[in-house]
Coordinates of N, CA and C in Angstrom, one line a residue:
M1 N 43.8 102.9 -14.5 CA 43.8 104.4 -14.5 C 42.5 104.9 -14.0
P2 N 42.4 105.7 -13.0 CA 41.2 106.2 -12.5 C 40.4 107.1 -13.6
T3 N 39.1 107.0 -13.5 CA 38.3 107.8 -14.4 C 37.9 109.1 -13.7
P4 N 38.0 110.3 -14.3 CA 37.6 111.5 -13.6 C 36.1 111.4 -13.3
K5 N 35.7 111.8 -12.2 CA 34.3 111.8 -11.8 C 33.6 113.0 -12.3
P6 N 32.3 112.9 -12.6 CA 31.5 114.1 -13.0 C 31.5 115.1 -11.9
I7 N 31.3 116.4 -12.3 CA 31.3 117.5 -11.4 C 29.8 117.9 -11.3
P8 N 29.2 117.8 -10.1 CA 27.9 118.3 -9.9 C 27.7 119.8 -10.4
G9 N 26.7 120.0 -11.1 CA 26.4 121.3 -11.7 C 26.9 121.4 -13.1
S10 N 27.8 120.5 -13.5 CA 28.3 120.6 -14.9 C 27.2 120.1 -15.8
I11 N 27.2 120.5 -17.1 CA 26.2 120.1 -18.1 C 26.7 118.8 -18.6
L12 N 25.9 117.8 -18.6 CA 26.2 116.5 -19.2 C 26.1 116.6 -20.7
N13 N 27.2 116.4 -21.5 CA 27.1 116.5 -22.9 C 26.1 115.4 -23.4
P14 N 25.3 115.7 -24.4 CA 24.4 114.7 -24.9 C 25.0 113.4 -25.3
M15 N 24.4 112.3 -24.8 CA 24.8 110.9 -25.2 C 23.6 110.2 -25.8
T16 N 23.8 109.5 -26.8 CA 22.7 108.8 -27.4 C 22.9 107.3 -27.3
F17 N 21.8 106.6 -27.0 CA 21.8 105.1 -26.8 C 20.7 104.5 -27.6
P18 N 20.9 103.3 -28.2 CA 19.7 102.6 -28.8 C 18.7 102.2 -27.8
N19 N 17.4 102.3 -28.1 CA 16.3 101.9 -27.3 C 15.8 100.6 -27.7
V20 N 15.4 99.7 -26.7 CA 14.9 98.4 -27.0 C 13.6 98.5 -27.8
N21 N 12.9 99.6 -27.7 CA 11.6 99.8 -28.4 C 11.8 100.4 -29.8
G22 N 13.1 100.5 -30.2 CA 13.4 101.1 -31.5 C 13.8 102.5 -31.3
G23 N 14.5 103.1 -32.3 CA 15.0 104.5 -32.2 C 16.1 104.6 -31.2
E24 N 16.3 105.8 -30.7 CA 17.3 106.2 -29.8 C 16.8 107.1 -28.7
I25 N 17.6 107.0 -27.6 CA 17.3 107.9 -26.5 C 18.5 108.7 -26.2
T26 N 18.3 110.0 -26.1 CA 19.4 110.9 -25.8 C 19.2 111.5 -24.4
V27 N 20.3 111.5 -23.6 CA 20.3 112.1 -22.3 C 21.4 113.2 -22.3
G28 N 21.2 114.2 -21.5 CA 22.2 115.3 -21.4 C 21.7 116.4 -22.3
G29 N 22.2 117.6 -22.1 CA 21.8 118.8 -22.8 C 20.4 119.2 -22.4
P30 N 19.9 120.3 -22.9 CA 18.6 120.8 -22.6 C 17.4 119.9 -22.9
K31 N 16.5 119.8 -22.0 CA 15.3 119.0 -22.2 C 14.1 119.8 -21.7
D32 N 12.9 119.3 -22.0 CA 11.7 119.9 -21.4 C 11.5 119.5 -19.9
N33 N 11.9 118.3 -19.6 CA 11.8 117.8 -18.2 C 13.2 117.6 -17.6
W34 N 13.2 117.3 -16.3 CA 14.3 116.8 -15.6 C 14.5 115.4 -16.0
T35 N 15.7 114.8 -15.9 CA 15.9 113.4 -16.3 C 16.5 112.6 -15.1
L36 N 16.0 111.4 -14.9 CA 16.6 110.4 -14.0 C 17.3 109.4 -14.9
L37 N 18.6 109.3 -14.8 CA 19.3 108.3 -15.6 C 19.9 107.2 -14.7
V38 N 19.5 106.0 -14.9 CA 20.0 104.9 -14.1 C 20.8 104.0 -14.9
V39 N 22.1 103.8 -14.5 CA 23.0 102.9 -15.2 C 23.0 101.6 -14.4
Y40 N 22.7 100.5 -15.1 CA 22.7 99.2 -14.4 C 23.7 98.2 -15.0
R41 N 24.0 97.2 -14.2 CA 25.1 96.3 -14.6 C 24.8 95.4 -15.8
G42 N 23.5 95.0 -15.9 CA 23.1 94.2 -17.0 C 22.3 93.0 -16.6
K43 N 21.9 92.2 -17.6 CA 21.1 91.1 -17.4 C 21.5 90.1 -16.3
H44 N 22.8 90.0 -16.1 CA 23.4 89.0 -15.2 C 23.2 89.4 -13.7
C45 N 22.7 90.6 -13.4 CA 22.7 91.1 -12.0 C 21.3 91.0 -11.4
P46 N 21.1 90.1 -10.4 CA 19.8 90.0 -9.8 C 19.5 91.3 -8.9
R47 N 20.5 91.9 -8.3 CA 20.2 93.1 -7.6 C 19.7 94.3 -8.5
C48 N 20.2 94.3 -9.7 CA 19.7 95.3 -10.6 C 18.2 95.1 -10.9
K49 N 17.8 93.8 -11.1 CA 16.4 93.5 -11.4 C 15.5 94.0 -10.2
K50 N 15.9 93.7 -9.0 CA 15.2 94.2 -7.9 C 15.0 95.7 -7.9
Y51 N 16.1 96.4 -8.1 CA 16.1 97.9 -8.1 C 15.2 98.4 -9.2
L52 N 15.4 97.8 -10.4 CA 14.6 98.3 -11.6 C 13.1 97.9 -11.5
N53 N 12.8 96.8 -10.8 CA 11.4 96.5 -10.6 C 10.7 97.6 -9.7
I54 N 11.5 98.1 -8.7 CA 10.9 99.2 -7.8 C 10.8 100.4 -8.7
L55 N 11.8 100.7 -9.5 CA 11.7 101.9 -10.4 C 10.5 101.8 -11.3
N56 N 10.3 100.6 -11.9 CA 9.2 100.4 -12.8 C 7.8 100.7 -12.1
D57 N 7.7 100.3 -10.8 CA 6.5 100.5 -10.0 C 6.3 102.0 -9.7
M58 N 7.4 102.7 -9.7 CA 7.4 104.2 -9.4 C 7.4 105.1 -10.6
R59 N 7.4 104.5 -11.8 CA 7.6 105.4 -13.0 C 6.5 106.4 -13.1
G60 N 5.3 106.2 -12.7 CA 4.2 107.2 -12.8 C 4.5 108.3 -11.8
D61 N 5.0 108.0 -10.6 CA 5.4 109.1 -9.7 C 6.5 110.0 -10.2
W62 N 7.5 109.4 -10.9 CA 8.5 110.2 -11.5 C 8.0 111.0 -12.6
A63 N 7.1 110.5 -13.4 CA 6.6 111.2 -14.5 C 5.7 112.4 -14.0
E64 N 4.9 112.1 -13.0 CA 4.0 113.1 -12.5 C 4.8 114.3 -11.9
A65 N 6.0 114.0 -11.4 CA 6.9 115.0 -10.8 C 7.7 115.7 -11.9
G66 N 7.5 115.3 -13.2 CA 8.2 116.0 -14.3 C 9.6 115.5 -14.7
F67 N 9.8 114.2 -14.4 CA 11.0 113.6 -14.7 C 10.9 112.5 -15.9
D68 N 11.8 112.6 -16.8 CA 11.9 111.5 -17.8 C 12.9 110.5 -17.2
V69 N 12.5 109.2 -17.3 CA 13.3 108.1 -16.7 C 14.0 107.3 -17.9
V70 N 15.3 107.2 -17.8 CA 16.0 106.4 -18.8 C 16.9 105.5 -18.0
V71 N 17.0 104.2 -18.5 CA 17.8 103.2 -17.9 C 18.7 102.6 -19.0
V72 N 20.0 102.4 -18.7 CA 20.9 101.9 -19.7 C 21.9 100.9 -19.1
S73 N 22.3 100.0 -19.9 CA 23.4 99.1 -19.6 C 24.3 98.9 -20.8
A74 N 25.4 98.2 -20.6 CA 26.3 97.8 -21.7 C 25.8 96.6 -22.4
D75 N 24.7 96.0 -22.0 CA 24.2 94.8 -22.6 C 23.9 94.9 -24.1
S76 N 23.7 93.8 -24.8 CA 23.3 93.8 -26.1 C 21.8 94.0 -26.2
R77 N 21.3 94.3 -27.3 CA 19.8 94.4 -27.5 C 19.1 93.2 -27.1
E78 N 19.6 92.0 -27.4 CA 19.0 90.8 -27.1 C 18.8 90.6 -25.6
K79 N 19.9 90.9 -24.8 CA 19.8 90.8 -23.4 C 18.9 91.8 -22.8
A80 N 18.9 93.0 -23.2 CA 18.0 94.0 -22.7 C 16.6 93.7 -23.0
Q81 N 16.3 93.2 -24.2 CA 15.0 92.8 -24.6 C 14.5 91.6 -23.7
A82 N 15.4 90.7 -23.4 CA 15.0 89.6 -22.6 C 14.6 90.0 -21.2
D83 N 15.2 91.1 -20.7 CA 14.8 91.6 -19.4 C 13.4 92.3 -19.5
V84 N 13.2 93.0 -20.5 CA 11.9 93.6 -20.7 C 10.8 92.6 -20.8
D85 N 11.1 91.5 -21.6 CA 10.1 90.5 -21.7 C 9.8 89.7 -20.4
E86 N 10.9 89.5 -19.6 CA 10.7 88.8 -18.4 C 10.0 89.7 -17.3
F87 N 10.4 91.0 -17.2 CA 9.9 91.8 -16.1 C 8.8 92.8 -16.5
G88 N 8.6 93.0 -17.8 CA 7.5 93.9 -18.2 C 7.8 95.4 -17.9
W89 N 9.0 95.8 -17.9 CA 9.4 97.2 -17.6 C 8.8 98.1 -18.6
G90 N 8.3 99.2 -18.1 CA 7.7 100.2 -19.0 C 8.5 101.5 -19.2
F91 N 9.6 101.6 -18.5 CA 10.5 102.8 -18.7 C 11.3 102.6 -20.0
D92 N 11.9 103.7 -20.4 CA 12.8 103.7 -21.6 C 14.0 102.9 -21.2
L93 N 14.2 101.8 -21.9 CA 15.4 100.9 -21.6 C 16.3 101.0 -22.8
A94 N 17.5 101.5 -22.5 CA 18.6 101.6 -23.6 C 19.6 100.5 -23.3
Y95 N 20.4 100.3 -24.3 CA 21.5 99.3 -24.2 C 22.7 99.8 -25.0
G96 N 23.8 99.0 -24.9 CA 25.0 99.4 -25.7 C 25.8 100.5 -25.2
L97 N 25.7 100.7 -23.8 CA 26.5 101.7 -23.2 C 28.0 101.4 -23.5
T98 N 28.7 102.3 -24.1 CA 30.1 102.1 -24.5 C 31.1 102.5 -23.3
E99 N 32.3 102.0 -23.4 CA 33.3 102.4 -22.4 C 33.6 103.8 -22.4
D100 N 33.6 104.5 -23.6 CA 33.7 105.9 -23.6 C 32.6 106.6 -22.9
Q101 N 31.4 106.2 -23.0 CA 30.2 106.8 -22.3 C 30.3 106.5 -20.8
M102 N 30.8 105.3 -20.5 CA 31.0 105.0 -19.0 C 32.0 106.0 -18.5
A103 N 33.1 106.2 -19.2 CA 34.1 107.2 -18.7 C 33.5 108.6 -18.6
T104 N 32.7 109.0 -19.5 CA 32.1 110.3 -19.5 C 31.2 110.4 -18.2
L105 N 30.5 109.4 -17.9 CA 29.6 109.4 -16.7 C 30.4 109.2 -15.4
G106 N 31.6 108.7 -15.5 CA 32.4 108.5 -14.3 C 32.1 107.2 -13.6
V107 N 31.3 106.3 -14.2 CA 31.0 105.1 -13.5 C 32.2 104.1 -13.4
Y108 N 32.2 103.3 -12.4 CA 33.2 102.3 -12.3 C 32.9 101.2 -13.4
V109 N 34.0 100.6 -13.9 CA 33.9 99.6 -15.0 C 34.5 98.3 -14.4
T110 N 33.8 97.2 -14.7 CA 34.2 95.9 -14.2 C 34.4 94.9 -15.4
E111 N 35.5 94.1 -15.3 CA 35.7 93.1 -16.3 C 34.9 91.8 -15.8
P112 N 34.2 91.2 -16.6 CA 33.4 90.0 -16.2 C 34.3 88.9 -15.6
L113 N 33.7 88.2 -14.7 CA 34.4 87.0 -14.1 C 34.5 85.9 -15.1
S114 N 33.5 85.8 -16.0 CA 33.4 84.8 -17.0 C 32.5 85.3 -18.2
P115 N 32.6 84.6 -19.3 CA 31.6 85.0 -20.4 C 30.2 84.8 -20.0
D116 N 29.9 83.9 -19.0 CA 28.5 83.7 -18.5 C 28.0 85.0 -17.8
E117 N 28.9 85.8 -17.2 CA 28.5 87.0 -16.5 C 28.1 88.1 -17.4
A118 N 29.0 88.4 -18.4 CA 28.7 89.4 -19.4 C 29.6 89.2 -20.6
D119 N 29.2 89.8 -21.7 CA 29.9 89.7 -22.9 C 31.2 90.5 -23.0
G120 N 31.3 91.5 -22.1 CA 32.5 92.4 -22.1 C 32.4 93.2 -20.9
N121 N 33.3 94.2 -20.8 CA 33.3 95.0 -19.6 C 32.0 95.7 -19.4
F122 N 31.6 95.9 -18.2 CA 30.2 96.5 -17.9 C 30.4 97.6 -16.8
A123 N 29.4 98.4 -16.8 CA 29.3 99.5 -15.8 C 28.8 99.1 -14.5
E124 N 29.3 99.5 -13.5 CA 28.7 99.4 -12.1 C 27.6 100.4 -12.0
P125 N 26.8 100.3 -11.0 CA 25.6 101.2 -10.9 C 25.9 102.7 -10.8
G126 N 25.1 103.4 -11.4 CA 25.2 104.9 -11.4 C 23.8 105.5 -11.5
T127 N 23.5 106.5 -10.7 CA 22.2 107.2 -10.7 C 22.5 108.6 -10.8
F128 N 21.9 109.2 -11.9 CA 22.2 110.6 -12.2 C 20.8 111.4 -12.3
V129 N 20.8 112.6 -11.8 CA 19.6 113.4 -12.0 C 20.1 114.7 -12.7
M130 N 19.5 115.1 -13.8 CA 19.8 116.3 -14.5 C 18.6 117.2 -14.5
R131 N 18.9 118.5 -14.3 CA 17.9 119.5 -14.5 C 17.5 119.6 -16.0
A132 N 16.5 120.4 -16.3 CA 16.1 120.5 -17.7 C 17.2 121.2 -18.5
D133 N 18.1 121.9 -17.9 CA 19.1 122.6 -18.7 C 20.3 121.6 -18.9
G134 N 20.2 120.4 -18.4 CA 21.2 119.3 -18.6 C 22.3 119.3 -17.5
S135 N 22.2 120.2 -16.5 CA 23.2 120.2 -15.4 C 22.9 119.1 -14.4
Q136 N 23.9 118.5 -13.9 CA 23.8 117.3 -13.0 C 23.6 117.8 -11.6
I137 N 22.5 117.5 -11.0 CA 22.2 117.9 -9.6 C 22.6 116.7 -8.7
I138 N 22.4 115.5 -9.2 CA 22.8 114.3 -8.4 C 23.7 113.4 -9.3
V139 N 24.8 113.0 -8.6 CA 25.8 112.1 -9.2 C 26.0 111.0 -8.1
A140 N 25.5 109.9 -8.3 CA 25.6 108.8 -7.3 C 26.2 107.6 -8.0
I141 N 27.4 107.2 -7.8 CA 28.0 106.1 -8.4 C 28.5 105.1 -7.3
S142 N 28.5 103.8 -7.7 CA 28.9 102.8 -6.8 C 29.9 101.8 -7.5
N143 N 30.7 101.2 -6.8 CA 31.6 100.2 -7.4 C 31.1 98.8 -7.2
G144 N 29.9 98.7 -6.8 CA 29.3 97.3 -6.6 C 27.8 97.4 -6.6
P145 N 27.1 96.3 -6.8 CA 25.7 96.3 -7.0 C 24.9 96.5 -5.7
A146 N 25.4 96.5 -4.5 CA 24.7 96.5 -3.3 C 24.4 98.0 -2.8
V147 N 25.0 99.0 -3.4 CA 24.8 100.3 -3.0 C 24.2 101.2 -4.1
R148 N 23.0 101.7 -3.8 CA 22.2 102.5 -4.8 C 21.3 103.4 -4.0
P149 N 21.0 104.6 -4.5 CA 20.0 105.5 -3.8 C 18.7 104.8 -3.7
E150 N 18.1 105.0 -2.6 CA 16.7 104.5 -2.3 C 15.8 105.4 -3.2
L151 N 15.0 104.8 -4.0 CA 14.2 105.6 -5.0 C 13.2 106.5 -4.5
A152 N 12.4 106.1 -3.5 CA 11.4 106.9 -2.9 C 12.0 108.1 -2.3
E153 N 13.1 107.9 -1.6 CA 13.8 109.0 -0.9 C 14.4 110.0 -1.9
L154 N 15.0 109.4 -3.0 CA 15.5 110.2 -4.1 C 14.4 111.1 -4.7
L155 N 13.3 110.5 -5.0 CA 12.2 111.2 -5.7 C 11.8 112.4 -4.7
D156 N 11.6 112.1 -3.5 CA 11.1 113.1 -2.5 C 12.2 114.2 -2.5
G157 N 13.4 113.9 -2.4 CA 14.5 114.9 -2.4 C 14.5 115.7 -3.7
M158 N 14.3 115.1 -4.8 CA 14.3 115.8 -6.1 C 13.1 116.7 -6.3
I159 N 12.0 116.3 -5.8 CA 10.8 117.2 -5.8 C 11.1 118.4 -5.0
F160 N 11.7 118.2 -3.8 CA 12.0 119.4 -2.9 C 13.0 120.3 -3.7
N161 N 14.1 119.7 -4.2 CA 15.1 120.5 -4.9 C 14.5 121.2 -6.1
K162 N 13.6 120.6 -6.8 CA 13.0 121.2 -8.0 C 12.0 122.3 -7.6
T163 N 11.2 122.1 -6.6 CA 10.2 123.1 -6.2 C 10.8 124.3 -5.5
K164 N 11.9 124.0 -4.7 CA 12.6 125.1 -4.0 C 13.8 125.7 -4.7
D165 N 14.1 125.2 -5.9 CA 15.2 125.6 -6.8 C 16.5 125.6 -6.0
R166 N 16.7 124.4 -5.3 CA 17.9 124.2 -4.5 C 19.1 124.0 -5.4
P167 N 20.3 124.4 -5.0 CA 21.5 124.2 -5.8 C 22.0 122.8 -5.8
H168 N 22.9 122.5 -6.7 CA 23.7 121.2 -6.6 C 24.7 121.4 -5.5
R169 N 25.1 120.2 -5.0 CA 26.0 120.2 -3.8 C 27.3 119.4 -4.1
G170 N 28.3 119.6 -3.3 CA 29.4 118.7 -3.4 C 30.5 119.2 -4.3
T171 N 30.7 120.5 -4.4 CA 31.7 121.0 -5.3 C 32.9 121.7 -4.6
V172 N 32.9 121.7 -3.3 CA 34.0 122.3 -2.6 C 35.2 121.4 -2.5

């Protein structure tokens, strides 16, 4: 059954995820900053690691531009922590993305090929940018690991949209 896709400009209802550093991370709803939310496939995905390593190197640029960065997968705490330990990521890394949350975000969901790939169904990549009011200005979802927004281009475009107060697009 197809999942309804998010509508650009709509307010993302707040979602809370556990953080590997302890506590919880909430995305959606009003915030002081804009938010970049990256949904990744999980520990099993080497393309995700490459993408998230680039994001980690850019996290200061995103922060300087007034963006909070949150990354989440359906992985367990142990798998998410193993990635942090291996790669030294400094962004907020959440885990435990549920299938209901995947449906809310409109991401594609995949059944693992084997228990070695993942413990259960997992989300395919999604990149979302929300304004401080919680409205979604960017909704970029993929049904596979090879297609994701280029992060430097995305940041440049979001700085432009933010400073010029450009509207969300794609609602016709």
